[in-house]
């Protein structure tokens, strides 16, 4: 018989395949539109990626007994919003990157105008998926609201604006400001993914609060690991350009608290995640595994 770890890994793999199938079907709704735009949308979404956010949706829903189908639309929607954000983040006006997921970025593979439009189309597709999901109307509405808040001016987009403002002046940003920046830019969508899974399962408010604490720690850990990989990784493994944070004088955790300080912070966040999930027992094993994956990953 497979051990618990291999069973959890198999379950996570099955959710990844399920998410990819859902994304493919969602993208195919744009297939009759302008061909270049459709190709750019597919390029942005289907050429790999960790799928961390959709996996969190499924793992949370699973922990509280929701059927997989209840999490499908939300898992795809959060990944579409993430993909759109990467397309726009890579543009010359922002991070100006030529490599993403080991492939040319969308504006390099196509052109800047098409990349902007592809990002716009992916974002609107995400909300259409949620609005049309086969769920109770109040659940759909709550999901749309949760994702919109996480993606907007007080979430991911606002965090990106703070990041742009801080670029070139890393030493002027203190640790509290850096944590706020990344709680918005990276953490908001990760917290939304867990919240969407909780909504799919209909969990109560105290449980949602504990799950949010887990997701908050996970979002910060994910970003700290990203910062470390930019220093310690290579472009071939990362699938994106290594060393850009230092080259652009970006505010990062290693820049503010050093490499060893960043690793110590990761250890503390790992403990916080374990404590948050402890009351849920074995049902939360996939969530715990995704938390470990965020900290231990090499890309």
Coordinates of C-alpha atoms in Angstrom, one line a residue:
X1 CA 0.0 0.0 0.0
X2 CA 1.3 3.5 -0.7
X3 CA 2.3 5.5 2.3
X4 CA 0.6 8.7 3.3
X5 CA 3.1 11.0 1.7
X6 CA 2.9 9.3 -1.7
X7 CA -0.9 9.3 -1.4
X8 CA -0.9 13.0 -0.8
X9 CA 1.5 13.6 -3.7
X10 CA -0.7 11.6 -6.0
X11 CA -3.7 13.6 -4.9
X12 CA -1.9 16.9 -5.6
X13 CA -0.9 15.6 -9.0
X14 CA -4.5 14.7 -9.8
X15 CA -5.6 18.2 -8.9
X16 CA -2.9 19.7 -11.1
X17 CA -4.2 17.6 -14.1
X18 CA -7.8 18.5 -13.3
X19 CA -6.9 22.2 -13.1
X20 CA -5.0 22.0 -16.5
X21 CA -8.1 20.4 -18.1
X22 CA -10.4 23.1 -16.6
X23 CA -8.0 25.9 -17.9
X24 CA -7.9 24.3 -21.3
X25 CA -11.7 24.2 -21.5
X26 CA -11.9 27.8 -20.3
X27 CA -9.4 29.1 -22.8
X28 CA -11.2 27.3 -25.6
X29 CA -14.2 29.6 -25.1
X30 CA -12.0 32.3 -26.7
X31 CA -10.9 30.0 -29.6
X32 CA -13.4 31.6 -32.0
X33 CA -12.0 35.1 -31.4
X34 CA -9.0 36.8 -32.8
X35 CA -6.4 34.0 -33.4
X36 CA -3.3 35.9 -32.2
X37 CA -5.0 36.9 -29.0
X38 CA -6.1 33.3 -28.3
X39 CA -2.6 32.0 -29.0
X40 CA -1.1 34.6 -26.6
X41 CA -3.6 33.6 -23.9
X42 CA -2.7 29.9 -24.3
X43 CA 1.0 30.8 -24.2
X44 CA 0.5 32.7 -20.9
X45 CA -1.4 29.9 -19.2
X46 CA -0.5 26.5 -20.6
X47 CA 3.3 26.4 -20.8
X48 CA 3.9 25.2 -17.3
X49 CA 3.9 26.9 -13.9
X50 CA 3.7 25.6 -10.3
X51 CA -0.1 25.8 -10.1
X52 CA 0.3 26.6 -6.4
X53 CA -2.8 28.8 -6.2
X54 CA -5.3 26.3 -7.8
X55 CA -3.8 23.5 -5.8
X56 CA -4.5 25.5 -2.6
X57 CA -8.1 25.9 -3.7
X58 CA -8.5 22.1 -4.2
X59 CA -6.5 21.2 -1.0
X60 CA -8.6 23.5 1.1
X61 CA -11.9 22.3 -0.4
X62 CA -10.7 18.6 0.1
X63 CA -9.8 19.2 3.7
X64 CA -13.4 20.0 4.5
X65 CA -15.2 17.5 2.4
X66 CA -16.2 19.5 -0.7
X67 CA -16.4 17.5 -4.0
X68 CA -13.7 18.3 -6.5
X69 CA -16.2 19.8 -8.9
X70 CA -17.1 22.5 -6.4
X71 CA -13.5 23.8 -6.6
X72 CA -12.9 23.6 -10.3
X73 CA -14.0 27.0 -11.4
X74 CA -12.3 28.8 -8.5
X75 CA -9.0 26.9 -9.1
X76 CA -8.9 27.9 -12.7
X77 CA -10.1 31.5 -12.0
X78 CA -7.3 32.2 -9.5
X79 CA -4.7 30.8 -11.9
X80 CA -6.0 32.9 -14.7
X81 CA -5.7 36.0 -12.6
X82 CA -2.2 34.9 -11.6
X83 CA -1.3 34.4 -15.3
X84 CA -2.6 37.8 -16.3
X85 CA -0.5 39.4 -13.5
X86 CA 2.7 37.7 -14.8
X87 CA 2.0 38.8 -18.4
X88 CA 1.7 42.4 -17.3
X89 CA 4.5 42.1 -14.7
X90 CA 6.9 41.1 -17.5
X91 CA 6.2 44.1 -19.7
X92 CA 9.0 46.6 -20.4
X93 CA 7.1 49.2 -18.4
X94 CA 7.3 47.0 -15.3
X95 CA 9.9 44.3 -14.8
X96 CA 10.9 44.1 -18.4
X97 CA 11.6 40.4 -18.5
X98 CA 12.2 38.2 -21.5
X99 CA 11.9 34.7 -19.9
X100 CA 9.0 33.2 -18.0
X101 CA 8.5 29.4 -17.2
X102 CA 11.4 28.7 -19.5
X103 CA 9.8 30.3 -22.5
X104 CA 9.8 33.8 -24.0
X105 CA 7.4 36.1 -22.2
X106 CA 4.2 37.0 -24.0
X107 CA 5.3 40.4 -25.2
X108 CA 8.5 38.8 -26.6
X109 CA 6.7 35.9 -28.3
X110 CA 4.0 38.2 -29.7
X111 CA 4.2 41.9 -29.0
X112 CA 3.4 44.4 -26.2
X113 CA -0.1 45.3 -27.4
X114 CA -1.1 41.7 -27.7
X115 CA 0.4 40.9 -24.2
X116 CA -1.6 43.7 -22.6
X117 CA -4.8 42.5 -24.3
X118 CA -4.1 38.9 -23.4
X119 CA -3.7 39.8 -19.8
X120 CA -6.9 41.8 -19.9
X121 CA -8.7 38.8 -21.5
X122 CA -7.4 36.4 -18.9
X123 CA -8.6 38.5 -16.1
X124 CA -12.1 38.9 -17.4
X125 CA -12.3 35.2 -18.2
X126 CA -11.5 34.4 -14.6
X127 CA -14.5 36.3 -13.4
X128 CA -16.8 34.9 -16.1
X129 CA -15.8 31.4 -14.9
X130 CA -16.7 32.2 -11.3
X131 CA -20.0 34.0 -12.2
X132 CA -21.1 30.9 -14.3
X133 CA -19.9 28.2 -11.9
X134 CA -22.4 25.4 -11.1
X135 CA -22.6 26.6 -7.4
X136 CA -25.2 28.3 -5.3
X137 CA -25.6 32.0 -6.2
X138 CA -24.4 33.2 -2.8
X139 CA -21.3 31.1 -3.0
X140 CA -20.5 32.4 -6.5
X141 CA -21.0 36.0 -5.4
X142 CA -18.7 35.5 -2.4
X143 CA -16.1 33.9 -4.6
X144 CA -16.2 36.8 -7.1
X145 CA -15.9 39.3 -4.2
X146 CA -13.0 37.5 -2.6
X147 CA -11.0 37.2 -5.8
X148 CA -11.7 40.8 -6.9
X149 CA -10.6 42.2 -3.5
X150 CA -7.4 40.1 -3.6
X151 CA -6.6 41.2 -7.2
X152 CA -7.3 44.9 -6.9
X153 CA -5.8 48.1 -5.6
X154 CA -5.7 46.9 -2.0
X155 CA -4.3 43.5 -3.0
X156 CA -2.1 42.3 -5.9
X157 CA -2.3 45.4 -8.1
X158 CA -1.6 47.7 -5.2
X159 CA 1.4 45.5 -4.2
X160 CA 2.8 45.8 -7.7
X161 CA 2.5 49.6 -7.5
X162 CA 4.4 49.6 -4.2
X163 CA 7.0 47.3 -5.7
X164 CA 7.5 49.7 -8.7
X165 CA 7.8 52.6 -6.3
X166 CA 10.4 50.8 -4.2
X167 CA 12.5 49.7 -7.2
X168 CA 15.9 51.5 -7.3
X169 CA 15.7 52.4 -3.6
X170 CA 15.8 49.2 -1.7
X171 CA 17.6 50.6 1.3
X172 CA 14.8 53.1 1.9
X173 CA 12.3 50.4 2.6
X174 CA 12.1 48.9 6.1
X175 CA 11.0 45.4 6.9
X176 CA 7.4 46.4 7.9
X177 CA 6.9 48.1 4.5
X178 CA 8.4 45.2 2.7
X179 CA 6.1 42.8 4.4
X180 CA 3.1 44.9 3.6
X181 CA 4.2 45.1 -0.1
X182 CA 4.4 41.3 -0.4
X183 CA 1.3 40.7 1.7
X184 CA -0.4 42.6 -1.1
X185 CA 1.5 41.6 -4.2
X186 CA 2.0 37.9 -3.5
X187 CA 0.1 37.1 -0.4
X188 CA -3.3 38.4 -1.3
X189 CA -3.8 36.0 -4.2
X190 CA -2.5 33.0 -2.1
X191 CA -4.9 34.0 0.7
X192 CA -7.7 34.3 -1.8
X193 CA -7.0 30.8 -3.1
X194 CA -7.4 29.3 0.3
X195 CA -10.5 31.4 0.9
X196 CA -12.0 30.2 -2.3
X197 CA -11.5 26.6 -1.3
X198 CA -13.1 27.4 2.1
X199 CA -16.1 29.0 0.4
X200 CA -16.5 25.9 -1.8
X201 CA -16.6 23.8 1.3
X202 CA -18.9 26.1 3.3
X203 CA -16.6 26.2 6.4
X204 CA -17.5 28.4 9.4
X205 CA -15.9 31.8 10.3
X206 CA -13.4 30.5 13.0
X207 CA -12.1 27.9 10.5
X208 CA -11.8 30.5 7.8
X209 CA -9.8 32.7 10.2
X210 CA -7.3 29.8 11.0
X211 CA -7.0 29.0 7.3
X212 CA -6.3 32.7 6.6
X213 CA -3.5 32.6 9.2
X214 CA -2.0 29.6 7.4
X215 CA -2.3 31.3 4.0
X216 CA -0.8 34.6 5.3
X217 CA 2.3 32.7 6.5
X218 CA 2.5 30.8 3.3
X219 CA 2.3 33.9 1.1
X220 CA 5.2 35.5 3.0
X221 CA 7.2 32.3 2.9
X222 CA 6.6 31.9 -0.8
X223 CA 8.0 35.4 -1.4
X224 CA 11.0 35.0 0.8
X225 CA 11.9 31.7 -1.0
X226 CA 11.5 33.6 -4.3
X227 CA 13.9 36.3 -3.1
X228 CA 16.5 33.6 -2.1
X229 CA 16.2 31.8 -5.3
X230 CA 16.8 35.0 -7.3
X231 CA 20.2 35.0 -5.6
X232 CA 21.0 31.3 -5.3
X233 CA 19.3 29.9 -8.4
X234 CA 20.0 30.0 -12.1
X235 CA 17.8 31.0 -15.0
X236 CA 17.6 27.5 -16.5
X237 CA 16.3 26.0 -13.3
X238 CA 14.1 29.0 -12.3
X239 CA 12.6 29.3 -15.8
X240 CA 13.0 33.1 -15.5
X241 CA 15.9 35.5 -15.3
X242 CA 18.0 35.1 -12.2
X243 CA 19.7 38.0 -10.4
X244 CA 17.2 40.6 -11.5
X245 CA 16.3 41.7 -8.0
X246 CA 19.9 42.8 -7.2
X247 CA 20.4 44.3 -10.7
X248 CA 17.3 46.4 -10.3
X249 CA 18.0 47.3 -6.7
X250 CA 14.6 45.8 -5.6
X251 CA 13.5 45.6 -2.0
X252 CA 13.9 42.0 -1.0
X253 CA 14.2 40.1 2.3
X254 CA 17.9 39.1 1.7
X255 CA 18.7 42.7 1.0
X256 CA 17.1 43.8 4.3
X257 CA 17.8 41.0 6.7
X258 CA 20.5 38.9 4.9
X259 CA 20.4 35.4 3.6
X260 CA 20.7 33.7 7.0
X261 CA 18.0 36.0 8.4
X262 CA 15.8 35.1 5.5
X263 CA 16.3 31.4 6.1
X264 CA 15.5 31.8 9.8
X265 CA 12.3 33.7 8.9
X266 CA 11.3 30.8 6.7
X267 CA 11.8 28.4 9.6
X268 CA 9.5 30.5 11.7
X269 CA 6.9 30.7 9.0
X270 CA 7.0 27.0 8.5
X271 CA 6.2 26.5 12.2
X272 CA 3.4 29.0 12.0
X273 CA 1.8 27.1 9.1
X274 CA 2.1 23.8 11.0
X275 CA 0.4 25.4 14.1
X276 CA -2.4 26.8 12.0
X277 CA -3.2 23.5 10.4
X278 CA -2.7 21.3 13.5
X279 CA -6.4 21.2 14.5
X280 CA -7.5 19.8 11.1
X281 CA -5.4 16.6 11.3
X282 CA -4.8 14.3 8.4
X283 CA -7.4 16.0 6.3
X284 CA -5.1 19.0 5.9
X285 CA -2.1 16.9 4.8
X286 CA -2.2 18.2 1.2
X287 CA -2.3 21.8 2.5
X288 CA 0.7 21.0 4.7
X289 CA 2.5 19.5 1.8
X290 CA 1.9 22.6 -0.3
X291 CA 3.3 24.7 2.5
X292 CA 6.5 22.6 2.6
X293 CA 6.7 22.7 -1.2
X294 CA 6.6 26.5 -1.1
X295 CA 9.6 26.7 1.3
X296 CA 11.7 23.8 -0.2
X297 CA 11.2 24.5 -3.9
X298 CA 14.1 25.1 -6.3
X299 CA 12.2 27.2 -8.8

